[in-house]
Structure formats: structure tokens, C-alpha cells
XYZ file of N, CA, C and O in Angstrom:
732
model
N -5.825 -9.080 16.060
C -4.474 -8.573 15.922
C -4.391 -7.191 16.548
O -5.211 -6.323 16.282
N -3.380 -6.979 17.337
C -3.225 -5.726 18.061
C -3.103 -4.540 17.116
O -3.721 -3.506 17.314
N -2.336 -4.662 16.024
C -2.141 -3.547 15.110
C -3.452 -3.122 14.460
O -3.740 -1.945 14.369
N -4.268 -4.068 14.020
C -5.552 -3.708 13.416
C -6.450 -3.053 14.459
O -7.095 -2.044 14.172
N -6.482 -3.582 15.671
C -7.278 -2.963 16.733
C -6.832 -1.530 16.979
O -7.649 -0.629 17.133
N -5.525 -1.318 16.995
C -4.989 0.031 17.220
C -5.379 0.963 16.072
O -5.758 2.116 16.302
N -5.303 0.466 14.842
C -5.672 1.292 13.690
C -7.164 1.619 13.722
O -7.549 2.761 13.487
N -8.000 0.659 14.045
C -9.444 0.885 14.109
C -9.781 1.919 15.192
O -10.639 2.777 14.987
N -9.091 1.857 16.325
C -9.322 2.864 17.377
C -8.880 4.250 16.916
O -9.528 5.253 17.204
N -7.775 4.305 16.190
C -7.231 5.577 15.719
C -8.038 6.146 14.557
O -8.297 7.344 14.487
N -8.421 5.275 13.644
C -9.069 5.688 12.399
C -10.245 4.749 12.141
O -10.058 3.678 11.554
N -11.426 5.104 12.587
C -12.576 4.207 12.449
C -12.846 3.832 10.995
O -12.771 4.670 10.103
N -13.164 2.564 10.759
C -13.510 2.129 9.402
C -14.892 2.641 9.015
O -15.644 3.143 9.857
N -15.245 2.505 7.743
C -16.574 2.949 7.308
C -17.676 2.194 8.052
O -17.493 1.038 8.435
N -18.802 2.859 8.255
C -19.918 2.202 8.940
C -20.534 1.119 8.066
O -21.011 0.116 8.576
N -20.522 1.338 6.754
C -20.979 0.295 5.828
C -19.782 -0.587 5.501
O -18.741 -0.081 5.066
N -19.911 -1.893 5.697
C -18.771 -2.770 5.418
C -18.407 -2.741 3.933
O -19.275 -2.566 3.076
N -17.108 -2.889 3.633
C -16.702 -2.920 2.224
C -17.200 -4.190 1.548
O -17.563 -5.161 2.227
N -17.207 -4.204 0.228
C -17.642 -5.417 -0.480
C -16.721 -6.588 -0.142
O -15.522 -6.406 0.050
N -17.279 -7.787 -0.069
C -16.431 -8.951 0.225
C -15.457 -9.208 -0.917
O -15.740 -8.874 -2.071
N -14.319 -9.771 -0.574
C -13.289 -10.094 -1.568
C -13.189 -11.605 -1.698
O -13.144 -12.318 -0.694
N -13.142 -12.071 -2.920
C -12.880 -13.483 -3.182
C -11.357 -13.627 -3.211
O -10.721 -13.431 -4.249
N -10.784 -13.923 -2.051
C -9.326 -13.957 -1.923
C -8.696 -15.040 -2.782
O -7.621 -14.836 -3.352
N -9.364 -16.166 -2.892
C -8.814 -17.248 -3.715
C -8.691 -16.789 -5.172
O -7.656 -16.988 -5.817
N -9.729 -16.148 -5.677
C -9.718 -15.630 -7.052
C -8.653 -14.541 -7.204
O -7.911 -14.524 -8.192
N -8.582 -13.642 -6.251
C -7.605 -12.545 -6.309
C -6.180 -13.079 -6.328
O -5.347 -12.633 -7.126
N -5.901 -14.031 -5.464
C -4.555 -14.592 -5.385
C -4.220 -15.407 -6.634
O -3.084 -15.361 -7.126
N -5.192 -16.087 -7.161
C -4.983 -16.858 -8.389
C -4.636 -15.894 -9.539
O -3.717 -16.139 -10.315
N -5.345 -14.783 -9.627
C -5.094 -13.804 -10.688
C -3.705 -13.176 -10.559
O -3.055 -12.877 -11.561
N -3.239 -12.985 -9.330
C -1.920 -12.396 -9.100
C -0.799 -13.427 -9.176
O 0.369 -13.070 -9.272
N -1.158 -14.687 -9.051
C -0.156 -15.747 -9.062
C 0.597 -15.882 -7.763
O 1.672 -16.477 -7.721
N 0.030 -15.353 -6.689
C 0.675 -15.441 -5.377
C -0.356 -15.242 -4.271
O -1.379 -14.586 -4.474
N -0.047 -15.806 -3.123
C -0.857 -15.533 -1.927
C -0.577 -14.092 -1.495
O 0.414 -13.484 -1.912
N -1.452 -13.563 -0.675
C -1.292 -12.199 -0.159
C -1.144 -12.234 1.355
O -1.629 -13.156 2.010
N -0.509 -11.209 1.923
C -0.316 -11.167 3.378
C -1.638 -11.106 4.147
O -2.589 -10.431 3.728
N -1.688 -11.787 5.275
C -2.887 -11.812 6.119
C -3.237 -10.424 6.641
O -4.418 -10.075 6.742
N -2.225 -9.599 6.963
C -2.536 -8.262 7.487
C -3.206 -7.404 6.422
O -4.104 -6.617 6.713
N -2.817 -7.569 5.174
C -3.452 -6.842 4.080
C -4.909 -7.282 3.922
O -5.802 -6.440 3.757
N -5.134 -8.572 3.991
C -6.510 -9.073 3.864
C -7.395 -8.492 4.963
O -8.527 -8.063 4.703
N -6.892 -8.456 6.192
C -7.683 -7.880 7.297
C -7.917 -6.388 7.077
O -8.999 -5.868 7.363
N -6.903 -5.701 6.567
C -7.028 -4.271 6.289
C -8.128 -4.025 5.244
O -9.010 -3.192 5.449
N -8.099 -4.776 4.159
C -9.093 -4.616 3.092
C -10.479 -5.055 3.568
O -11.477 -4.408 3.243
N -10.559 -6.124 4.337
C -11.858 -6.575 4.842
C -12.467 -5.577 5.816
O -13.682 -5.484 5.947
N -11.637 -4.808 6.487
C -12.111 -3.822 7.459
C -12.435 -2.484 6.806
O -13.443 -1.851 7.141
N -11.584 -2.038 5.882
C -11.728 -0.706 5.302
C -12.179 -0.708 3.840
O -12.892 0.191 3.412
N -11.731 -1.658 3.044
C -11.977 -1.633 1.609
C -11.050 -0.641 0.929
O -10.180 -0.042 1.557
N -11.246 -0.457 -0.374
C -10.437 0.510 -1.122
C -10.827 1.913 -0.679
O -12.004 2.216 -0.497
N -9.834 2.765 -0.504
C -10.131 4.133 -0.103
C -8.910 4.859 0.398
O -7.767 4.407 0.232
N -9.152 5.981 1.066
C -8.118 6.955 1.397
C -8.013 7.205 2.899
O -8.976 7.619 3.528
N -6.829 6.967 3.446
C -6.523 7.273 4.847
C -5.974 8.690 4.944
O -4.984 9.030 4.279
N -6.592 9.513 5.769
C -6.109 10.868 6.070
C -5.703 11.664 4.830
O -4.689 12.377 4.838
N -6.481 11.570 3.773
C -6.212 12.301 2.533
C -4.809 12.041 1.995
O -4.252 12.859 1.259
N -4.222 10.896 2.355
C -2.824 10.645 2.017
C -2.571 9.275 1.398
O -1.965 9.179 0.340
N -2.980 8.194 2.050
C -2.669 6.852 1.567
C -3.923 6.204 0.979
O -4.906 5.995 1.683
N -3.844 5.906 -0.323
C -4.915 5.191 -1.015
C -4.649 3.704 -0.891
O -3.625 3.223 -1.377
N -5.547 2.975 -0.275
C -5.437 1.533 -0.149
C -6.064 0.882 -1.380
O -7.197 1.189 -1.747
N -5.304 -0.018 -2.006
C -5.804 -0.779 -3.145
C -6.548 -2.009 -2.642
O -6.193 -2.557 -1.600
N -7.541 -2.447 -3.389
C -8.286 -3.664 -3.045
C -8.562 -4.449 -4.322
O -8.811 -3.852 -5.378
N -8.520 -5.778 -4.245
C -8.836 -6.583 -5.431
C -10.255 -6.306 -5.916
O -11.186 -6.172 -5.117
N -10.387 -6.190 -7.219
C -11.688 -6.015 -7.869
C -12.437 -4.776 -7.402
O -13.676 -4.759 -7.382
N -11.709 -3.720 -7.061
C -12.358 -2.457 -6.725
C -13.145 -1.974 -7.938
O -12.742 -2.186 -9.088
N -14.252 -1.324 -7.697
C -15.061 -0.766 -8.781
C -14.347 0.400 -9.458
O -14.769 0.865 -10.512
N -13.274 0.874 -8.872
C -12.524 2.024 -9.377
C -11.116 1.572 -9.750
O -10.352 1.151 -8.885
N -10.768 1.679 -11.032
C -9.480 1.175 -11.525
C -8.296 1.759 -10.768
O -7.306 1.067 -10.523
N -8.397 3.027 -10.366
C -7.290 3.648 -9.626
C -7.001 2.927 -8.312
O -5.881 2.985 -7.811
N -8.010 2.296 -7.750
C -7.863 1.614 -6.459
C -7.901 0.098 -6.586
O -7.960 -0.596 -5.575
N -7.895 -0.403 -7.809
C -7.975 -1.840 -8.014
C -6.582 -2.465 -7.972
O -5.700 -2.071 -8.743
N -6.388 -3.408 -7.087
C -5.100 -4.072 -6.926
C -4.622 -4.695 -8.232
O -3.457 -4.561 -8.613
N -5.524 -5.353 -8.949
C -5.133 -6.015 -10.199
C -4.747 -5.002 -11.271
O -3.727 -5.158 -11.947
N -5.540 -3.961 -11.448
C -5.257 -2.945 -12.465
C -3.940 -2.240 -12.167
O -3.120 -2.015 -13.068
N -3.725 -1.899 -10.903
C -2.484 -1.211 -10.546
C -1.270 -2.133 -10.671
O -0.180 -1.688 -11.020
N -1.454 -3.416 -10.394
C -0.351 -4.370 -10.552
C 0.044 -4.457 -12.024
O 1.235 -4.408 -12.364
N -0.946 -4.570 -12.901
C -0.652 -4.621 -14.343
C 0.069 -3.346 -14.790
O 1.053 -3.401 -15.529
N -0.427 -2.205 -14.340
C 0.175 -0.931 -14.728
C 1.621 -0.832 -14.230
O 2.518 -0.439 -14.974
N 1.854 -1.179 -12.988
C 3.212 -1.125 -12.430
C 4.138 -2.123 -13.133
O 5.315 -1.834 -13.344
N 3.598 -3.286 -13.490
C 4.397 -4.286 -14.205
C 4.837 -3.785 -15.578
O 5.853 -4.224 -16.109
N 4.072 -2.874 -16.160
C 4.453 -2.271 -17.441
C 5.409 -1.104 -17.256
O 6.350 -0.933 -18.024
N 5.166 -0.296 -16.241
C 5.934 0.936 -16.039
C 7.335 0.677 -15.497
O 8.310 1.271 -15.968
N 7.471 -0.181 -14.511
C 8.758 -0.333 -13.832
C 9.886 -0.842 -14.724
O 10.996 -0.294 -14.660
N 9.680 -1.860 -15.557
C 10.801 -2.282 -16.416
C 11.307 -1.154 -17.320
O 12.502 -1.026 -17.550
N 10.406 -0.331 -17.831
C 10.811 0.802 -18.662
C 11.585 1.825 -17.824
O 12.573 2.396 -18.280
N 11.142 2.032 -16.602
C 11.807 2.970 -15.699
C 13.244 2.551 -15.420
O 14.161 3.367 -15.425
N 13.439 1.258 -15.227
C 14.763 0.767 -14.865
C 15.733 0.737 -16.044
O 16.891 0.379 -15.888
N 15.274 1.144 -17.198
C 16.204 1.300 -18.318
C 17.042 2.563 -18.156
O 18.118 2.667 -18.712
N 16.500 3.554 -17.392
C 17.280 4.778 -17.194
C 17.454 5.156 -15.728
O 18.166 6.098 -15.413
N 16.819 4.444 -14.826
C 17.037 4.628 -13.388
C 17.576 3.330 -12.825
O 17.223 2.242 -13.290
N 18.403 3.451 -11.807
C 18.972 2.257 -11.199
C 17.902 1.483 -10.436
O 17.131 2.051 -9.665
N 17.880 0.193 -10.667
C 16.961 -0.702 -9.971
C 17.444 -0.854 -8.526
O 18.645 -1.006 -8.288
N 16.546 -0.800 -7.557
C 16.967 -0.968 -6.161
C 17.710 -2.291 -5.952
O 17.353 -3.317 -6.544
N 18.722 -2.260 -5.130
C 19.562 -3.441 -4.889
C 18.731 -4.644 -4.443
O 18.987 -5.771 -4.874
N 17.730 -4.418 -3.609
C 16.916 -5.532 -3.106
C 16.128 -6.213 -4.215
O 15.685 -7.347 -4.059
N 15.973 -5.546 -5.353
C 15.236 -6.133 -6.472
C 16.145 -6.779 -7.503
O 15.676 -7.313 -8.504
N 17.435 -6.741 -7.251
C 18.380 -7.401 -8.164
C 18.537 -8.880 -7.832
O 19.100 -9.633 -8.610
N 18.027 -9.288 -6.693
C 18.038 -10.704 -6.314
C 17.160 -11.482 -7.296
O 16.058 -11.032 -7.634
N 17.634 -12.620 -7.747
C 16.864 -13.432 -8.697
C 15.476 -13.736 -8.131
O 15.348 -14.203 -7.000
N 14.460 -13.445 -8.911
C 13.086 -13.741 -8.512
C 12.425 -12.686 -7.638
O 11.225 -12.765 -7.368
N 13.166 -11.676 -7.190
C 12.577 -10.612 -6.362
C 11.749 -9.688 -7.256
O 12.089 -9.439 -8.415
N 10.653 -9.191 -6.696
C 9.800 -8.267 -7.438
C 9.012 -7.418 -6.451
O 9.071 -7.643 -5.243
N 8.281 -6.477 -6.977
C 7.406 -5.659 -6.145
C 5.965 -5.884 -6.568
O 5.685 -6.226 -7.712
N 5.082 -5.669 -5.621
C 3.651 -5.790 -5.843
C 2.999 -4.608 -5.117
O 3.185 -4.450 -3.908
N 2.283 -3.732 -5.844
C 1.716 -2.547 -5.191
C 0.549 -2.902 -4.273
O -0.204 -3.824 -4.548
N 0.408 -2.155 -3.184
C -0.748 -2.327 -2.306
C -1.392 -0.982 -1.941
O -2.499 -0.934 -1.431
N -0.692 0.124 -2.243
C -1.228 1.457 -1.928
C -0.432 2.495 -2.719
O 0.630 2.201 -3.270
N -0.962 3.720 -2.751
C -0.201 4.830 -3.324
C -0.493 6.091 -2.523
O -1.483 6.167 -1.787
N 0.405 7.065 -2.683
C 0.265 8.326 -1.944
C -0.466 9.346 -2.803
O -0.107 9.576 -3.964
N -1.473 9.955 -2.254
C -2.298 10.941 -2.944
C -1.443 12.068 -3.522
O -0.622 12.670 -2.831
N -1.646 12.330 -4.817
C -1.087 13.506 -5.458
C 0.408 13.530 -5.685
O 0.935 14.571 -6.076
N 1.105 12.429 -5.465
C 2.567 12.463 -5.576
C 3.130 11.543 -6.650
O 4.289 11.691 -7.021
N 2.370 10.562 -7.087
C 2.894 9.552 -7.995
C 3.651 8.451 -7.270
O 4.153 7.515 -7.880
N 3.732 8.549 -5.952
C 4.470 7.572 -5.143
C 3.616 6.341 -4.889
O 2.403 6.447 -4.701
N 4.271 5.181 -4.878
C 3.590 3.920 -4.612
C 4.211 3.213 -3.423
O 5.410 3.346 -3.155
N 3.378 2.466 -2.737
C 3.819 1.563 -1.681
C 3.697 0.150 -2.228
O 2.661 -0.222 -2.784
N 4.773 -0.597 -2.093
C 4.846 -1.952 -2.618
C 5.199 -2.921 -1.507
O 5.771 -2.528 -0.488
N 4.924 -4.186 -1.760
C 5.531 -5.240 -0.972
C 6.803 -5.638 -1.695
O 6.838 -5.684 -2.927
N 7.834 -5.937 -0.955
C 9.033 -6.540 -1.514
C 8.813 -8.046 -1.456
O 8.775 -8.636 -0.379
N 8.609 -8.640 -2.636
C 8.317 -10.066 -2.750
C 9.626 -10.764 -3.099
O 10.196 -10.516 -4.162
N 10.083 -11.594 -2.193
C 11.330 -12.325 -2.413
C 11.045 -13.817 -2.494
O 10.169 -14.327 -1.789
N 11.817 -14.530 -3.313
C 11.602 -15.971 -3.435
C 11.781 -16.672 -2.092
O 12.672 -16.327 -1.312
N 10.886 -17.612 -1.829
C 10.986 -18.397 -0.604
C 10.463 -17.704 0.637
O 10.458 -18.292 1.720
N 10.017 -16.470 0.528
C 9.472 -15.745 1.685
C 7.952 -15.857 1.685
O 7.295 -15.627 0.673
N 7.418 -16.159 2.841
C 5.961 -16.210 3.009
C 5.404 -14.788 2.888
O 6.046 -13.832 3.347
N 4.233 -14.602 2.292
C 3.659 -13.259 2.165
C 3.570 -12.492 3.492
O 3.699 -11.263 3.493
N 3.372 -13.182 4.596
C 3.301 -12.479 5.880
C 4.649 -11.907 6.291
O 4.725 -11.091 7.216
N 5.723 -12.308 5.595
C 7.060 -11.786 5.876
C 7.489 -10.725 4.873
O 8.611 -10.222 4.949
N 6.618 -10.380 3.920
C 6.952 -9.340 2.961
C 7.061 -8.008 3.686
O 6.317 -7.723 4.631
N 7.974 -7.180 3.245
C 8.166 -5.862 3.826
C 7.727 -4.794 2.821
O 7.402 -5.093 1.670
N 7.747 -3.556 3.261
C 7.234 -2.439 2.474
C 8.373 -1.691 1.788
O 9.400 -1.408 2.403
N 8.153 -1.369 0.523
C 9.038 -0.486 -0.229
C 8.215 0.713 -0.672
O 7.108 0.558 -1.193
N 8.759 1.897 -0.449
C 8.117 3.126 -0.899
C 8.944 3.668 -2.050
O 10.163 3.792 -1.945
N 8.303 3.957 -3.174
C 8.982 4.595 -4.304
C 8.381 5.964 -4.501
O 7.166 6.094 -4.663
N 9.232 6.975 -4.495
C 8.749 8.344 -4.561
C 8.001 8.681 -5.849
O 7.340 9.702 -5.922
N 8.088 7.844 -6.842
C 7.258 8.002 -8.030
C 7.770 8.997 -9.043
O 7.821 8.693 -10.219
N 8.144 10.165 -8.617
C 8.642 11.184 -9.551
C 10.144 11.380 -9.365
O 10.661 12.473 -9.510
N 10.776 10.297 -9.017
C 12.216 10.325 -8.816
C 12.720 8.920 -8.585
O 11.939 7.972 -8.497
N 14.029 8.763 -8.456
C 14.628 7.435 -8.396
C 14.719 6.816 -6.999
O 15.230 5.721 -6.859
N 14.243 7.509 -5.984
C 14.492 7.039 -4.629
C 13.470 6.003 -4.154
O 12.274 6.136 -4.385
N 14.002 4.997 -3.502
C 13.215 3.929 -2.897
C 13.574 3.885 -1.423
O 14.729 4.075 -1.049
N 12.588 3.611 -0.592
C 12.798 3.547 0.856
C 12.237 2.219 1.354
O 11.081 1.897 1.080
N 13.054 1.458 2.062
C 12.638 0.151 2.578
C 12.181 0.276 4.024
O 12.801 0.985 4.821
N 11.105 -0.405 4.351
C 10.581 -0.451 5.725
C 10.420 -1.909 6.108
O 9.726 -2.664 5.432
N 11.044 -2.280 7.178
C 11.066 -3.673 7.621
C 9.807 -3.991 8.430
O 9.877 -4.351 9.605
N 8.661 -3.827 7.778
C 7.370 -4.049 8.420
C 6.345 -4.421 7.357
O 6.588 -4.208 6.175
N 5.224 -4.940 7.783
C 4.126 -5.233 6.872
C 3.302 -3.991 6.595
O 3.507 -2.928 7.191
N 2.326 -4.124 5.700
C 1.552 -2.961 5.274
C 0.672 -2.378 6.381
O 0.575 -1.163 6.522
N 0.051 -3.207 7.179
C -0.833 -2.718 8.236
C -0.059 -1.915 9.278
O -0.442 -0.801 9.644
N 1.053 -2.455 9.721
C 1.888 -1.737 10.695
C 2.432 -0.448 10.088
O 2.559 0.564 10.779
N 2.725 -0.470 8.790
C 3.232 0.733 8.140
C 2.168 1.830 8.118
O 2.456 2.985 8.443
N 0.939 1.487 7.739
C -0.144 2.494 7.726
C -0.314 3.081 9.124
O -0.397 4.306 9.288
N -0.336 2.240 10.134
C -0.485 2.727 11.501
C 0.669 3.658 11.872
O 0.453 4.728 12.454
N 1.889 3.296 11.513
C 3.057 4.128 11.838
C 2.985 5.482 11.126
O 3.311 6.520 11.715
N 2.547 5.481 9.864
C 2.431 6.754 9.144
C 1.382 7.639 9.817
O 1.612 8.817 10.067
N 0.228 7.079 10.144
C -0.842 7.887 10.730
C -0.499 8.392 12.130
O -0.957 9.457 12.529
N 0.301 7.639 12.864
C 0.678 8.083 14.222
C 1.948 8.925 14.222
O 2.362 9.408 15.273
N 2.579 9.072 13.060
C 3.799 9.874 12.985
C 5.028 9.160 13.490
O 6.043 9.807 13.765
N 4.968 7.849 13.621
C 6.123 7.098 14.133
C 6.908 6.388 13.039
O 7.929 5.759 13.334
N 6.462 6.493 11.784
C 7.190 5.860 10.681
C 8.492 6.601 10.451
O 8.517 7.838 10.409
N 9.561 5.869 10.333
C 10.849 6.475 10.018
C 10.928 6.589 8.507
O 11.330 5.672 7.810
N 10.498 7.754 8.005
C 10.395 7.978 6.569
C 10.704 9.426 6.247
O 10.481 10.310 7.070
N 11.201 9.634 5.045
C 11.445 10.989 4.559
C 10.241 11.508 3.779
O 10.288 12.594 3.206
N 9.177 10.729 3.734
C 8.024 11.060 2.908
C 6.790 11.315 3.770
O 6.872 11.407 4.972
N 5.664 11.462 3.131
C 4.391 11.789 3.771
C 4.475 13.148 4.456
O 3.989 13.353 5.559
N 5.118 14.078 3.757
C 5.370 15.418 4.294
C 4.109 16.124 4.762
O 4.122 16.802 5.782
N 3.013 15.973 4.007
C 1.781 16.675 4.398
C 1.349 16.311 5.805
O 0.870 17.141 6.554
N 1.528 15.062 6.164
C 1.115 14.635 7.502
C 2.046 15.161 8.575
O 1.642 15.359 9.711
N 3.307 15.384 8.220
C 4.286 15.787 9.227
C 4.474 17.295 9.303
O 4.894 17.809 10.329
N 4.174 18.016 8.227
C 4.362 19.464 8.235
C 3.170 20.192 8.846
O 3.317 21.235 9.436
N 1.997 19.639 8.662
C 0.793 20.247 9.225
C 0.618 19.750 10.651
O 1.164 18.718 11.023
N -0.136 20.465 11.452
C -0.415 19.935 12.791
C -1.056 18.555 12.682
O -1.877 18.312 11.801
N -0.658 17.654 13.543
C -1.207 16.294 13.500
C -2.701 16.334 13.803
O -3.140 17.007 14.727
N -3.466 15.620 13.004
C -4.911 15.627 13.250
C -5.245 14.927 14.562
O -4.567 13.998 14.966
N -6.273 15.436 15.219
C -6.728 14.766 16.436
C -7.640 13.617 16.084
O -7.786 12.686 16.848
N -8.244 13.697 14.902
C -9.090 12.614 14.426
C -8.588 12.189 13.059
O -8.360 13.025 12.193
N -8.413 10.914 12.903
C -7.999 10.374 11.616
C -9.241 9.878 10.906
O -10.223 9.507 11.536
N -9.159 9.864 9.573
C -10.343 9.409 8.854
C -9.971 8.570 7.651
O -8.908 8.730 7.059
N -10.889 7.687 7.338
C -10.802 6.859 6.149
C -12.053 7.118 5.336
O -13.161 7.091 5.871
N -11.859 7.389 4.042
C -12.992 7.633 3.156
C -12.983 6.551 2.070
O -11.985 6.419 1.347
N -14.063 5.779 1.960
C -14.121 4.755 0.917
C -13.986 5.366 -0.486
O -14.434 6.486 -0.739
N -13.374 4.619 -1.378
C -13.134 5.092 -2.753
C -14.434 5.534 -3.426
O -14.443 6.539 -4.126
N -15.520 4.809 -3.195
C -16.792 5.157 -3.817
C -17.305 6.532 -3.448
O -17.939 7.203 -4.264
N -17.021 6.978 -2.241
C -17.467 8.316 -1.818
C -16.625 9.403 -2.459
O -17.105 10.531 -2.638
N -15.407 9.099 -2.808
C -14.525 10.101 -3.420
C -14.630 10.064 -4.944
O -14.727 11.092 -5.599
N -14.605 8.861 -5.496
C -14.529 8.705 -6.957
C -15.890 8.527 -7.623
O -15.970 8.477 -8.836
N -16.939 8.422 -6.812
C -18.302 8.323 -7.347
C -18.763 6.945 -7.707
O -18.135 5.968 -7.709
């Protein structure tokens, strides 16, 4: 895939391959298939941090903060309570629509989700960004892999990821596995 090749050239993956994922087990636990671009992203990088900004979640990560299942359970508990006093995004008012987290932004409380709509194949899921400490949601008509690449190259049309846009753009991008950061 061209996008993964471009991301690997821009931001080299760890030299040690990430742990293998049992995708069938992961999808069974979530009750849904997952996008192919996400699977390639996790198989290439594993759970960890892109440019000190985007934490990628992975199924069965040894670290709960980066575990797709743990974060999904947590978000499933938090969001319904949130929507009792904040307006639910219009795209989530469709019957059967929901969000599924795949990443979060370092130090902000913001999460990146897939917008899961009934009848849509996982490869057609798009990205929703929730600022976390406020009511704003931002929709991106792209998959997670293309979104990460756009954020790192500065081409994402977003009001967020300020640290990457306010500081001089790095000449070298980096990915740090969760185990090296979280121990």
C-alpha cells in the first residue's frame, strides 16, 4: 500500500518487530472486523507513540493505556455519560452508529476514533477526533493510516495537533514503542 510505504519512509518503524496480533481473537472480542489499514499499521509499528503526539492503540498491548480492548471498554463507559450534558455529534445520532477508539493524542485527553456506521465495511470507516476536554468533534473523511501520515506531514486539515504545527516541523519523524516509554 502506497500510504504505508510513505509512512515507513517518513517515520521508520521499530527495528524489533512488534508482537504478533491474533486478529480473529481481537475482532471477536470487539464484535466487529477491523480496517485493513489499521492492521497493517499495528503489524508494522505496534502500540506506541508517533512524534511524541499520537499514541497508537493495539489489541492485547501489554500496557492498558495502549490496549485497544481496554480503551474501547473505557470509552464505552465514558461517552454515554458525557452525552448526558454535551451534545452528541450528529453523525452518531444515526441508528446503530458508534465510535471505536484507535489512538489518542499525548497529554490532551483527545481521542481518535473510527466512525462505525451500520452497513459500512471497516475499510470505509472514517476518522473522528474528539478534543477530549471539550465538546468539539472533528470528522476526517479518511482512514486511520492516511490520517496519521497527513498529521505527520502537516497536510491534515485539522484545528488540532498544535504542537506539531506551532514548532518547527521535524526533519526526522520517530515512532517509539509503548514498551520503551511505559516500561
